[in-house]
């Protein structure tokens, strides 16, 4: 798949399927929603929500698309490992601890959350590999 061209819905679905299979979360519940980001892992339901707005991905959007998908896949990996209810409990506990001031220097329950930090680091670490992989197809 040439990343230099628009990525159609079909090719985008192939990319997503490849990533889910690679990270062994292919049985993840997926739902299409009208959301502003490319994807979101719903911690309340253990569902990967994909944006129905982005039918095609422009070449200059590919990196952001892959970063977002990889970030959300990391949440899915954690939820699979812990069970999504346990993951939800731990995620929310972390948010509450930050919001209540239990961690010095942390004040944002989202961006200072260790699960968000881990997911972002995972995405950044793996994005170039997948850009290269999908550029070769």
PDB file of C-alpha atoms in Angstrom:
ATOM      1  CA  UNK A   1       0.000   0.000   0.000  1.00  0.00           C
ATOM      2  CA  UNK A   2       1.469   3.292  -1.006  1.00  0.00           C
ATOM      3  CA  UNK A   3       1.193   5.802   1.797  1.00  0.00           C
ATOM      4  CA  UNK A   4       1.818   8.537  -0.765  1.00  0.00           C
ATOM      5  CA  UNK A   5      -1.758   8.121  -1.995  1.00  0.00           C
ATOM      6  CA  UNK A   6      -5.028   8.557  -0.167  1.00  0.00           C
ATOM      7  CA  UNK A   7      -5.758   5.603   2.057  1.00  0.00           C
ATOM      8  CA  UNK A   8      -9.266   4.402   1.290  1.00  0.00           C
ATOM      9  CA  UNK A   9     -11.614   2.957   3.885  1.00  0.00           C
ATOM     10  CA  UNK A  10     -10.769  -0.556   2.668  1.00  0.00           C
ATOM     11  CA  UNK A  11      -7.002  -0.025   2.996  1.00  0.00           C
ATOM     12  CA  UNK A  12      -7.500   1.672   6.347  1.00  0.00           C
ATOM     13  CA  UNK A  13      -9.456  -1.379   7.520  1.00  0.00           C
ATOM     14  CA  UNK A  14      -6.637  -3.652   6.328  1.00  0.00           C
ATOM     15  CA  UNK A  15      -4.125  -1.557   8.280  1.00  0.00           C
ATOM     16  CA  UNK A  16      -6.291  -1.729  11.393  1.00  0.00           C
ATOM     17  CA  UNK A  17      -6.819  -5.468  11.025  1.00  0.00           C
ATOM     18  CA  UNK A  18      -3.071  -6.038  10.582  1.00  0.00           C
ATOM     19  CA  UNK A  19      -2.300  -4.051  13.740  1.00  0.00           C
ATOM     20  CA  UNK A  20      -4.988  -5.753  15.832  1.00  0.00           C
ATOM     21  CA  UNK A  21      -3.792  -9.197  14.739  1.00  0.00           C
ATOM     22  CA  UNK A  22      -0.140  -8.366  15.315  1.00  0.00           C
ATOM     23  CA  UNK A  23      -0.801  -7.197  18.875  1.00  0.00           C
ATOM     24  CA  UNK A  24      -3.195 -10.119  19.493  1.00  0.00           C
ATOM     25  CA  UNK A  25      -6.252  -8.000  20.239  1.00  0.00           C
ATOM     26  CA  UNK A  26      -8.159  -8.976  17.087  1.00  0.00           C
ATOM     27  CA  UNK A  27     -11.222 -10.030  19.129  1.00  0.00           C
ATOM     28  CA  UNK A  28     -11.644  -6.513  20.475  1.00  0.00           C
ATOM     29  CA  UNK A  29     -15.151  -5.071  20.238  1.00  0.00           C
ATOM     30  CA  UNK A  30     -15.140  -2.308  17.636  1.00  0.00           C
ATOM     31  CA  UNK A  31     -17.767   0.373  17.157  1.00  0.00           C
ATOM     32  CA  UNK A  32     -17.948   3.200  14.633  1.00  0.00           C
ATOM     33  CA  UNK A  33     -18.935   6.553  16.118  1.00  0.00           C
ATOM     34  CA  UNK A  34     -19.014  10.159  15.097  1.00  0.00           C
ATOM     35  CA  UNK A  35     -15.976  11.282  17.116  1.00  0.00           C
ATOM     36  CA  UNK A  36     -13.368  13.936  16.352  1.00  0.00           C
ATOM     37  CA  UNK A  37     -10.280  11.719  16.863  1.00  0.00           C
ATOM     38  CA  UNK A  38      -9.390   8.765  14.664  1.00  0.00           C
ATOM     39  CA  UNK A  39     -10.077   6.351  17.503  1.00  0.00           C
ATOM     40  CA  UNK A  40     -10.780   6.074  21.204  1.00  0.00           C
ATOM     41  CA  UNK A  41     -10.639   3.151  23.628  1.00  0.00           C
ATOM     42  CA  UNK A  42     -13.771   3.332  25.744  1.00  0.00           C
ATOM     43  CA  UNK A  43     -12.579   2.232  29.166  1.00  0.00           C
ATOM     44  CA  UNK A  44     -16.182   1.919  30.398  1.00  0.00           C
ATOM     45  CA  UNK A  45     -17.090  -0.774  27.858  1.00  0.00           C
ATOM     46  CA  UNK A  46     -13.724  -2.157  26.712  1.00  0.00           C
ATOM     47  CA  UNK A  47     -14.580  -1.113  23.149  1.00  0.00           C
ATOM     48  CA  UNK A  48     -12.370   0.428  20.475  1.00  0.00           C
ATOM     49  CA  UNK A  49     -14.374   3.270  18.967  1.00  0.00           C
ATOM     50  CA  UNK A  50     -13.353   4.302  15.462  1.00  0.00           C
ATOM     51  CA  UNK A  51     -14.314   7.591  13.899  1.00  0.00           C
ATOM     52  CA  UNK A  52     -16.838   7.372  11.095  1.00  0.00           C
ATOM     53  CA  UNK A  53     -15.695  10.847   9.954  1.00  0.00           C
ATOM     54  CA  UNK A  54     -12.426   9.669   8.410  1.00  0.00           C
ATOM     55  CA  UNK A  55     -13.438   7.567   5.423  1.00  0.00           C
ATOM     56  CA  UNK A  56     -10.123   8.339   3.741  1.00  0.00           C
ATOM     57  CA  UNK A  57      -6.796   9.236   5.288  1.00  0.00           C
ATOM     58  CA  UNK A  58      -4.655  11.822   3.513  1.00  0.00           C
ATOM     59  CA  UNK A  59      -0.914  11.159   3.223  1.00  0.00           C
ATOM     60  CA  UNK A  60      -0.136  13.913   5.733  1.00  0.00           C
ATOM     61  CA  UNK A  61      -2.546  12.295   8.239  1.00  0.00           C
ATOM     62  CA  UNK A  62      -1.051   8.786   8.212  1.00  0.00           C
ATOM     63  CA  UNK A  63       1.407   9.287  11.065  1.00  0.00           C
ATOM     64  CA  UNK A  64      -1.239  10.827  13.332  1.00  0.00           C
ATOM     65  CA  UNK A  65      -3.692   8.074  12.370  1.00  0.00           C
ATOM     66  CA  UNK A  66      -1.171   5.348  13.235  1.00  0.00           C
ATOM     67  CA  UNK A  67      -0.086   7.082  16.452  1.00  0.00           C
ATOM     68  CA  UNK A  68      -3.706   7.258  17.577  1.00  0.00           C
ATOM     69  CA  UNK A  69      -4.489   3.652  16.638  1.00  0.00           C
ATOM     70  CA  UNK A  70      -1.322   2.345  18.313  1.00  0.00           C
ATOM     71  CA  UNK A  71      -2.068   4.397  21.440  1.00  0.00           C
ATOM     72  CA  UNK A  72      -5.575   2.939  21.654  1.00  0.00           C
ATOM     73  CA  UNK A  73      -4.295  -0.573  20.910  1.00  0.00           C
ATOM     74  CA  UNK A  74      -1.988  -0.260  23.934  1.00  0.00           C
ATOM     75  CA  UNK A  75      -5.068   0.389  26.063  1.00  0.00           C
ATOM     76  CA  UNK A  76      -6.658  -2.706  24.511  1.00  0.00           C
ATOM     77  CA  UNK A  77      -3.534  -4.759  25.299  1.00  0.00           C
ATOM     78  CA  UNK A  78      -3.650  -3.586  28.926  1.00  0.00           C
ATOM     79  CA  UNK A  79      -7.382  -4.304  29.135  1.00  0.00           C
ATOM     80  CA  UNK A  80      -6.874  -7.788  27.707  1.00  0.00           C
ATOM     81  CA  UNK A  81      -4.024  -8.478  30.123  1.00  0.00           C
ATOM     82  CA  UNK A  82      -5.902  -7.242  33.197  1.00  0.00           C
ATOM     83  CA  UNK A  83      -9.490  -7.778  32.070  1.00  0.00           C
ATOM     84  CA  UNK A  84     -11.289  -4.625  30.973  1.00  0.00           C
ATOM     85  CA  UNK A  85     -13.187  -4.196  34.246  1.00  0.00           C
ATOM     86  CA  UNK A  86      -9.942  -4.377  36.238  1.00  0.00           C
ATOM     87  CA  UNK A  87      -8.266  -2.075  33.718  1.00  0.00           C
ATOM     88  CA  UNK A  88     -11.147   0.404  34.099  1.00  0.00           C
ATOM     89  CA  UNK A  89     -10.845   0.228  37.877  1.00  0.00           C
ATOM     90  CA  UNK A  90      -7.081   0.798  37.821  1.00  0.00           C
ATOM     91  CA  UNK A  91      -7.335   3.558  35.187  1.00  0.00           C
ATOM     92  CA  UNK A  92      -9.971   5.417  37.208  1.00  0.00           C
ATOM     93  CA  UNK A  93      -8.073   4.899  40.455  1.00  0.00           C
ATOM     94  CA  UNK A  94      -5.033   6.517  38.843  1.00  0.00           C
ATOM     95  CA  UNK A  95      -7.185   9.443  37.672  1.00  0.00           C
ATOM     96  CA  UNK A  96      -8.664   9.887  41.141  1.00  0.00           C
ATOM     97  CA  UNK A  97      -5.269   9.760  42.848  1.00  0.00           C
ATOM     98  CA  UNK A  98      -4.000  12.499  40.527  1.00  0.00           C
ATOM     99  CA  UNK A  99      -7.152  14.619  40.921  1.00  0.00           C
ATOM    100  CA  UNK A 100      -6.937  14.376  44.717  1.00  0.00           C
ATOM    101  CA  UNK A 101      -3.292  15.500  44.731  1.00  0.00           C
ATOM    102  CA  UNK A 102      -1.699  12.237  45.849  1.00  0.00           C
ATOM    103  CA  UNK A 103       1.102  12.530  43.260  1.00  0.00           C
ATOM    104  CA  UNK A 104       3.458  15.450  43.583  1.00  0.00           C
ATOM    105  CA  UNK A 105       3.810  17.386  40.323  1.00  0.00           C
ATOM    106  CA  UNK A 106       0.836  15.677  38.676  1.00  0.00           C
ATOM    107  CA  UNK A 107      -2.386  17.582  38.299  1.00  0.00           C
ATOM    108  CA  UNK A 108      -4.049  16.441  35.058  1.00  0.00           C
ATOM    109  CA  UNK A 109      -5.977  13.176  35.558  1.00  0.00           C
ATOM    110  CA  UNK A 110      -5.718  12.420  31.838  1.00  0.00           C
ATOM    111  CA  UNK A 111      -2.283  13.459  30.607  1.00  0.00           C
ATOM    112  CA  UNK A 112      -0.522  12.573  33.876  1.00  0.00           C
ATOM    113  CA  UNK A 113      -2.212   9.165  34.039  1.00  0.00           C
ATOM    114  CA  UNK A 114       0.417   6.394  33.842  1.00  0.00           C
ATOM    115  CA  UNK A 115      -1.787   4.396  31.445  1.00  0.00           C
ATOM    116  CA  UNK A 116      -1.936   7.356  29.045  1.00  0.00           C
ATOM    117  CA  UNK A 117       1.799   7.932  29.317  1.00  0.00           C
ATOM    118  CA  UNK A 118       2.506   4.233  28.649  1.00  0.00           C
ATOM    119  CA  UNK A 119       0.128   4.213  25.674  1.00  0.00           C
ATOM    120  CA  UNK A 120       1.721   7.310  24.160  1.00  0.00           C
ATOM    121  CA  UNK A 121       5.232   5.930  24.639  1.00  0.00           C
ATOM    122  CA  UNK A 122       4.141   2.645  23.030  1.00  0.00           C
ATOM    123  CA  UNK A 123       2.709   4.511  20.017  1.00  0.00           C
ATOM    124  CA  UNK A 124       5.787   6.700  19.547  1.00  0.00           C
ATOM    125  CA  UNK A 125       8.103   3.697  19.881  1.00  0.00           C
ATOM    126  CA  UNK A 126       6.228   1.662  17.229  1.00  0.00           C
ATOM    127  CA  UNK A 127       4.874   4.176  14.718  1.00  0.00           C
ATOM    128  CA  UNK A 128       7.886   4.355  12.402  1.00  0.00           C
ATOM    129  CA  UNK A 129       8.008   0.575  12.094  1.00  0.00           C
ATOM    130  CA  UNK A 130       4.399   0.517  10.906  1.00  0.00           C
ATOM    131  CA  UNK A 131       4.823   3.476   8.561  1.00  0.00           C
ATOM    132  CA  UNK A 132       7.696   1.560   6.943  1.00  0.00           C
ATOM    133  CA  UNK A 133       5.693  -1.658   6.878  1.00  0.00           C
ATOM    134  CA  UNK A 134       2.649  -0.103   5.221  1.00  0.00           C
ATOM    135  CA  UNK A 135       4.794   1.933   2.804  1.00  0.00           C
ATOM    136  CA  UNK A 136       6.254  -1.275   1.363  1.00  0.00           C
ATOM    137  CA  UNK A 137       2.900  -2.819   0.501  1.00  0.00           C
TER     138      UNK A 137
END
